[in-house]
């Protein structure tokens, strides 16, 4: 049994002198304070909170303001491809991005008109997730080609509420990838927006090697940006590097560049894709530079942008695209100007993305449920044999052969009975 006095404090088998106790209390407060300061510092200044600091906040706000503007974009692409089947060819593209409340219209057409016909694509993106895709042919005078036997007009509705598997339909990421380079005007890179790179970075968003420089690594790849405080905190330069496993519009880079089965001459088992390892994409790098900024009604935007995209393959070959964009801001549009500018006749068939069996049609400027008034596309139906077709003569020949065989068997049986 332990006894207690004024000189010692006994706790189990540990003996602590009053002097040591006073020293421990004094330094314990200091140590606790240091630990608390370190934790606060970690939260305030460390990687976990850097995503919330003033640089990334201002960058996020600047891009958010940019996403509310309307633009006219003219771009040119020069490609140097060692594997041409996986790269873009030299081309020019014109794109208008018109925004109004609840709706954004993207209109993409060749930047250099003069060939007949050329195709124009329009996408109407609604805030509720629906996307209306329309394609039509135009002649060299800019007049829409009337729809005829070879249907040049295509109307497709993507509505997540009408399909069971959203992964099989054309989402916003896939739509943006159809802009032929114009998407870089509002910092869409590798199937993801700049804001998505910031959001997915989380604790990995950290200061870079210089002021106003952020760097992050996430499932989207390695992301680096240098912002310009003088131009509304928009990116002055931007780099994105993806490995073969990085996310590219909902798929890995490797899956995005997956070789397609050969066409003709070779029959493959269902679902089989030939393994061509030398054509596997192993890395993609984008370098974006803003050469000139503009100011529209107090909102900064990139006026001249250069993009270098390099795709590397397992074979050691590379594809390179150099893209130059000229961008002009447009006044915010009325809802009427946001609507589809391609002429679609009433009753025209609308294909439902991911559910082609559903009957929908175009009526009074919108998509409605109902059987189309126009005949179905012949490509979706199987023609019945007609007397003028080779299939009909094949049927007659088969019937004739079978009839001859039956007659021979009957005659032989009858002859055999007679001889018996």
Coordinates of C-alpha atoms in Angstrom, one line a residue, residues 93-407:
X93 CA -13.4 24.7 -88.0
X94 CA -15.9 27.4 -87.1
X95 CA -17.9 27.1 -83.9
X96 CA -20.5 29.3 -82.3
X97 CA -21.4 28.7 -78.7
X98 CA -24.6 30.6 -77.9
X99 CA -26.0 30.6 -74.3
X100 CA -29.2 31.6 -72.8
X101 CA -31.1 30.6 -69.6
X102 CA -31.3 26.8 -69.4
X103 CA -29.9 26.2 -72.9
X104 CA -26.6 26.2 -74.8
X105 CA -26.4 25.8 -78.6
X106 CA -23.2 24.6 -80.2
X107 CA -23.0 25.0 -84.0
X108 CA -19.9 23.5 -85.7
X109 CA -19.2 23.8 -89.4
X110 CA -16.1 23.8 -91.7
X111 CA -14.3 27.1 -91.3
X112 CA -13.5 27.2 -95.1
X113 CA -16.7 26.8 -97.0
X114 CA -16.8 26.1 -100.7
X115 CA -17.2 22.4 -101.1
X116 CA -20.7 21.0 -101.8
X117 CA -22.1 19.7 -99.7
X118 CA -20.5 20.4 -96.3
X119 CA -22.0 19.3 -93.1
X120 CA -23.1 21.4 -90.1
X121 CA -23.6 19.9 -86.7
X122 CA -25.6 21.5 -84.0
X123 CA -26.0 20.4 -80.3
X124 CA -28.6 21.9 -78.0
X125 CA -27.6 21.2 -74.4
X126 CA -30.3 21.7 -71.8
X127 CA -29.7 22.2 -68.1
X128 CA -31.7 19.1 -67.3
X129 CA -29.2 16.9 -69.1
X130 CA -30.9 16.4 -72.4
X131 CA -28.9 16.9 -75.6
X132 CA -30.4 17.3 -79.1
X133 CA -28.0 16.5 -81.9
X134 CA -28.8 17.7 -85.4
X135 CA -26.7 17.2 -88.6
X136 CA -27.5 18.6 -92.0
X137 CA -25.8 19.2 -95.4
X138 CA -25.4 22.7 -96.9
X139 CA -24.3 23.7 -100.3
X140 CA -21.4 26.0 -101.2
X141 CA -23.8 29.0 -101.0
X142 CA -24.7 28.2 -97.5
X143 CA -28.2 26.9 -98.2
X144 CA -29.4 23.8 -96.5
X145 CA -29.7 20.8 -98.8
X146 CA -33.2 19.4 -99.0
X147 CA -33.6 16.0 -97.4
X148 CA -33.9 13.3 -100.1
X149 CA -33.3 9.7 -100.8
X150 CA -29.8 9.8 -99.2
X151 CA -30.9 11.3 -95.9
X152 CA -28.6 14.2 -95.0
X153 CA -30.6 15.3 -92.1
X154 CA -30.2 13.5 -88.8
X155 CA -31.9 14.3 -85.5
X156 CA -31.1 12.5 -82.3
X157 CA -32.2 13.0 -78.7
X158 CA -30.1 12.1 -75.8
X159 CA -32.2 11.9 -72.6
X160 CA -31.0 10.0 -69.6
X161 CA -34.6 9.6 -68.4
X162 CA -35.4 7.4 -71.4
X163 CA -32.6 4.9 -71.2
X164 CA -31.6 2.2 -68.7
X165 CA -27.8 2.5 -69.0
X166 CA -26.5 6.1 -69.1
X167 CA -23.0 4.9 -70.0
X168 CA -24.3 3.9 -73.5
X169 CA -25.5 7.3 -74.5
X170 CA -23.8 10.4 -75.8
X171 CA -23.1 12.6 -72.7
X172 CA -21.7 16.1 -72.6
X173 CA -18.1 14.9 -72.6
X174 CA -18.6 13.0 -75.9
X175 CA -20.3 16.0 -77.4
X176 CA -17.5 18.3 -76.4
X177 CA -15.0 15.9 -78.1
X178 CA -16.9 16.6 -81.4
X179 CA -16.0 20.3 -81.5
X180 CA -12.8 19.6 -83.5
X181 CA -10.5 21.7 -81.3
X182 CA -12.9 24.6 -80.6
X183 CA -13.4 23.2 -77.0
X184 CA -10.0 24.6 -76.0
X185 CA -11.5 28.0 -76.2
X186 CA -13.2 27.4 -72.9
X187 CA -10.5 25.1 -71.4
X188 CA -12.0 21.7 -72.1
X189 CA -9.1 19.3 -72.3
X190 CA -9.0 15.5 -72.7
X191 CA -12.7 15.1 -72.2
X192 CA -12.8 17.2 -69.0
X193 CA -13.4 20.8 -68.1
X194 CA -10.8 22.9 -66.2
X195 CA -13.2 23.0 -63.2
X196 CA -13.4 19.2 -63.2
X197 CA -9.6 19.0 -62.9
X198 CA -9.8 21.4 -59.9
X199 CA -12.6 19.4 -58.3
X200 CA -11.0 16.0 -58.7
X201 CA -7.5 17.2 -57.5
X202 CA -8.6 17.3 -53.8
X203 CA -5.7 17.2 -51.4
X204 CA -3.2 16.9 -54.4
X205 CA -3.8 20.5 -55.6
X206 CA -0.6 22.1 -54.4
X207 CA 1.6 25.2 -55.1
X208 CA 3.9 24.9 -58.1
X209 CA 7.3 26.2 -58.7
X210 CA 6.3 29.8 -59.1
X211 CA 3.7 32.3 -57.8
X212 CA 0.1 31.7 -59.2
X213 CA 1.2 28.2 -60.2
X214 CA -0.9 25.2 -59.2
X215 CA -0.1 21.5 -59.8
X216 CA -2.2 18.4 -59.2
X217 CA -2.3 14.7 -59.9
X218 CA -5.6 12.8 -60.0
X219 CA -7.3 10.1 -62.0
X220 CA -7.6 12.6 -64.8
X221 CA -3.8 12.9 -65.1
X222 CA -1.1 15.4 -64.1
X223 CA -2.5 19.0 -64.3
X224 CA -0.5 22.3 -64.1
X225 CA -1.8 25.8 -64.6
X226 CA -0.3 29.3 -64.3
X227 CA -2.9 32.0 -63.8
X228 CA -2.8 35.6 -64.8
X229 CA -4.1 38.0 -62.1
X230 CA -4.0 40.8 -64.6
X231 CA -6.6 39.0 -66.7
X232 CA -9.2 38.0 -64.3
X233 CA -7.2 35.0 -62.9
X234 CA -7.7 33.0 -66.1
X235 CA -5.0 30.5 -67.2
X236 CA -2.0 32.0 -68.9
X237 CA -0.7 28.6 -69.6
X238 CA -1.9 25.1 -69.0
X239 CA -0.4 21.6 -69.2
X240 CA -2.2 18.2 -68.9
X241 CA -0.4 14.9 -69.1
X242 CA -2.3 11.6 -69.2
X243 CA -0.9 8.1 -68.9
X244 CA -2.6 5.0 -70.5
X245 CA -4.7 4.5 -67.3
X246 CA -5.8 8.1 -67.0
X247 CA -9.5 9.0 -67.4
X248 CA -10.3 10.3 -70.9
X249 CA -14.0 11.2 -71.2
X250 CA -15.1 8.3 -69.0
X251 CA -12.7 5.8 -70.4
X252 CA -9.0 5.2 -70.0
X253 CA -6.6 6.5 -72.6
X254 CA -5.8 3.0 -73.7
X255 CA -9.5 2.2 -74.2
X256 CA -10.2 5.5 -75.9
X257 CA -7.6 4.6 -78.6
X258 CA -8.6 0.9 -78.7
X259 CA -8.1 -0.5 -82.3
X260 CA -11.3 -1.4 -84.1
X261 CA -11.7 -4.9 -85.6
X262 CA -10.5 -5.2 -89.2
X263 CA -13.3 -4.6 -91.8
X264 CA -13.9 -7.4 -94.3
X265 CA -12.1 -10.7 -94.9
X266 CA -11.7 -11.7 -91.2
X267 CA -14.4 -13.0 -89.0
X268 CA -13.9 -12.5 -85.3
X269 CA -15.7 -14.1 -82.3
X270 CA -18.3 -11.9 -80.7
X271 CA -16.7 -9.1 -78.6
X272 CA -13.2 -10.0 -79.7
X273 CA -10.8 -7.2 -80.7
X274 CA -7.4 -7.9 -82.1
X275 CA -4.5 -7.2 -79.9
X276 CA -2.2 -4.7 -81.6
X277 CA 0.1 -3.6 -78.8
X278 CA 2.2 -1.3 -81.0
X279 CA -0.9 0.8 -81.6
X280 CA -1.7 1.2 -77.9
X281 CA -1.7 4.8 -76.7
X282 CA 0.6 5.2 -73.7
X283 CA 0.6 8.9 -73.0
X284 CA -1.1 12.2 -74.2
X285 CA 0.3 15.6 -73.4
X286 CA -1.5 19.0 -74.0
X287 CA 0.2 22.3 -73.8
X288 CA -2.1 25.3 -73.9
X289 CA -0.9 28.9 -74.2
X290 CA -3.1 32.0 -74.2
X291 CA -1.4 34.7 -76.4
X292 CA -4.0 37.4 -76.0
X293 CA -6.9 38.1 -73.6
X294 CA -10.1 40.1 -74.2
X295 CA -12.6 41.8 -71.9
X296 CA -16.3 41.6 -72.6
X297 CA -18.6 43.5 -70.3
X298 CA -16.2 43.1 -67.4
X299 CA -15.5 39.4 -68.0
X300 CA -12.1 38.3 -69.2
X301 CA -11.8 35.6 -71.9
X302 CA -9.0 34.1 -74.0
X303 CA -8.9 35.8 -77.4
X304 CA -6.0 33.9 -79.0
X305 CA -5.0 30.4 -78.0
X306 CA -2.4 27.9 -79.1
X307 CA -2.6 24.2 -78.3
X308 CA 0.0 21.5 -78.9
X309 CA -1.3 17.9 -78.5
X310 CA 1.1 15.0 -78.6
X311 CA -0.1 11.3 -78.5
X312 CA 2.6 8.7 -77.9
X313 CA 2.1 5.0 -78.7
X314 CA 3.7 1.8 -77.5
X315 CA 5.6 1.5 -80.8
X316 CA 7.4 4.7 -80.1
X317 CA 5.5 6.6 -82.8
X318 CA 3.8 9.9 -82.1
X319 CA 0.9 11.9 -83.4
X320 CA 1.1 15.7 -83.1
X321 CA -1.6 18.4 -83.6
X322 CA -0.9 22.1 -83.5
X323 CA -4.1 24.1 -83.1
X324 CA -4.6 27.9 -83.3
X325 CA -7.8 29.5 -82.2
X326 CA -9.2 33.0 -82.6
X327 CA -12.1 33.7 -80.3
X328 CA -14.7 36.6 -80.1
X329 CA -17.2 37.1 -77.4
X330 CA -20.8 37.5 -78.3
X331 CA -23.7 39.2 -76.6
X332 CA -25.9 36.9 -74.5
X333 CA -28.6 35.5 -76.7
X334 CA -32.4 35.4 -76.3
X335 CA -34.0 32.0 -76.0
X336 CA -35.2 32.3 -79.7
X337 CA -31.6 32.6 -80.9
X338 CA -30.6 29.6 -78.8
X339 CA -33.1 27.3 -80.6
X340 CA -32.0 25.0 -83.4
X341 CA -31.1 27.0 -86.5
X342 CA -31.2 23.9 -88.8
X343 CA -34.6 23.5 -90.5
X344 CA -36.4 20.3 -89.5
X345 CA -39.8 19.5 -91.1
X346 CA -42.7 18.7 -88.8
X347 CA -43.1 14.9 -88.4
X348 CA -39.5 14.1 -89.0
X349 CA -38.1 11.1 -87.2
X350 CA -36.1 11.7 -84.1
X351 CA -33.8 8.8 -83.0
X352 CA -33.6 8.3 -79.2
X353 CA -30.0 7.7 -78.2
X354 CA -29.7 4.3 -76.5
X355 CA -33.4 3.5 -77.2
X356 CA -33.9 3.6 -81.0
X357 CA -37.1 1.6 -80.6
X358 CA -38.9 4.5 -79.0
X359 CA -41.0 6.5 -81.5
X360 CA -40.3 10.2 -81.3
X361 CA -40.7 13.0 -83.9
X362 CA -40.1 16.7 -84.4
X363 CA -43.2 18.9 -84.0
X364 CA -43.6 22.7 -83.7
X365 CA -39.9 23.2 -82.9
X366 CA -39.4 20.5 -80.3
X367 CA -39.2 16.8 -79.8
X368 CA -42.4 15.0 -78.9
X369 CA -43.4 11.3 -78.5
X370 CA -45.2 9.9 -81.5
X371 CA -44.9 7.9 -84.7
X372 CA -43.0 9.9 -87.3
X373 CA -45.0 11.1 -90.3
X374 CA -42.2 10.4 -92.8
X375 CA -41.2 6.9 -93.8
X376 CA -38.6 5.1 -91.6
X377 CA -35.0 5.2 -92.8
X378 CA -34.7 2.2 -95.2
X379 CA -31.4 1.3 -93.5
X380 CA -33.5 0.2 -90.4
X381 CA -35.8 -2.1 -92.3
X382 CA -35.1 -5.5 -94.1
X383 CA -36.6 -5.5 -97.7
X384 CA -38.8 -8.5 -98.5
X385 CA -37.8 -10.5 -101.6
X386 CA -39.3 -9.3 -104.9
X387 CA -39.5 -11.0 -108.3
X388 CA -36.8 -8.6 -109.5
X389 CA -34.3 -9.5 -106.8
X390 CA -31.7 -12.2 -106.9
X391 CA -33.0 -13.5 -103.6
X392 CA -36.3 -14.4 -105.2
X393 CA -34.6 -16.5 -107.9
X394 CA -32.6 -18.2 -105.2
X395 CA -35.8 -19.2 -103.5
X396 CA -37.3 -20.5 -106.8
X397 CA -34.1 -22.5 -107.4
X398 CA -34.2 -24.1 -104.0
X399 CA -37.9 -25.0 -104.3
X400 CA -37.2 -26.5 -107.7
X401 CA -34.3 -28.7 -106.4
X402 CA -36.4 -29.9 -103.5
X403 CA -39.3 -30.7 -105.8
X404 CA -37.1 -32.8 -108.2
X405 CA -35.7 -34.7 -105.2
X406 CA -39.2 -35.5 -104.0
X407 CA -40.4 -36.6 -107.4

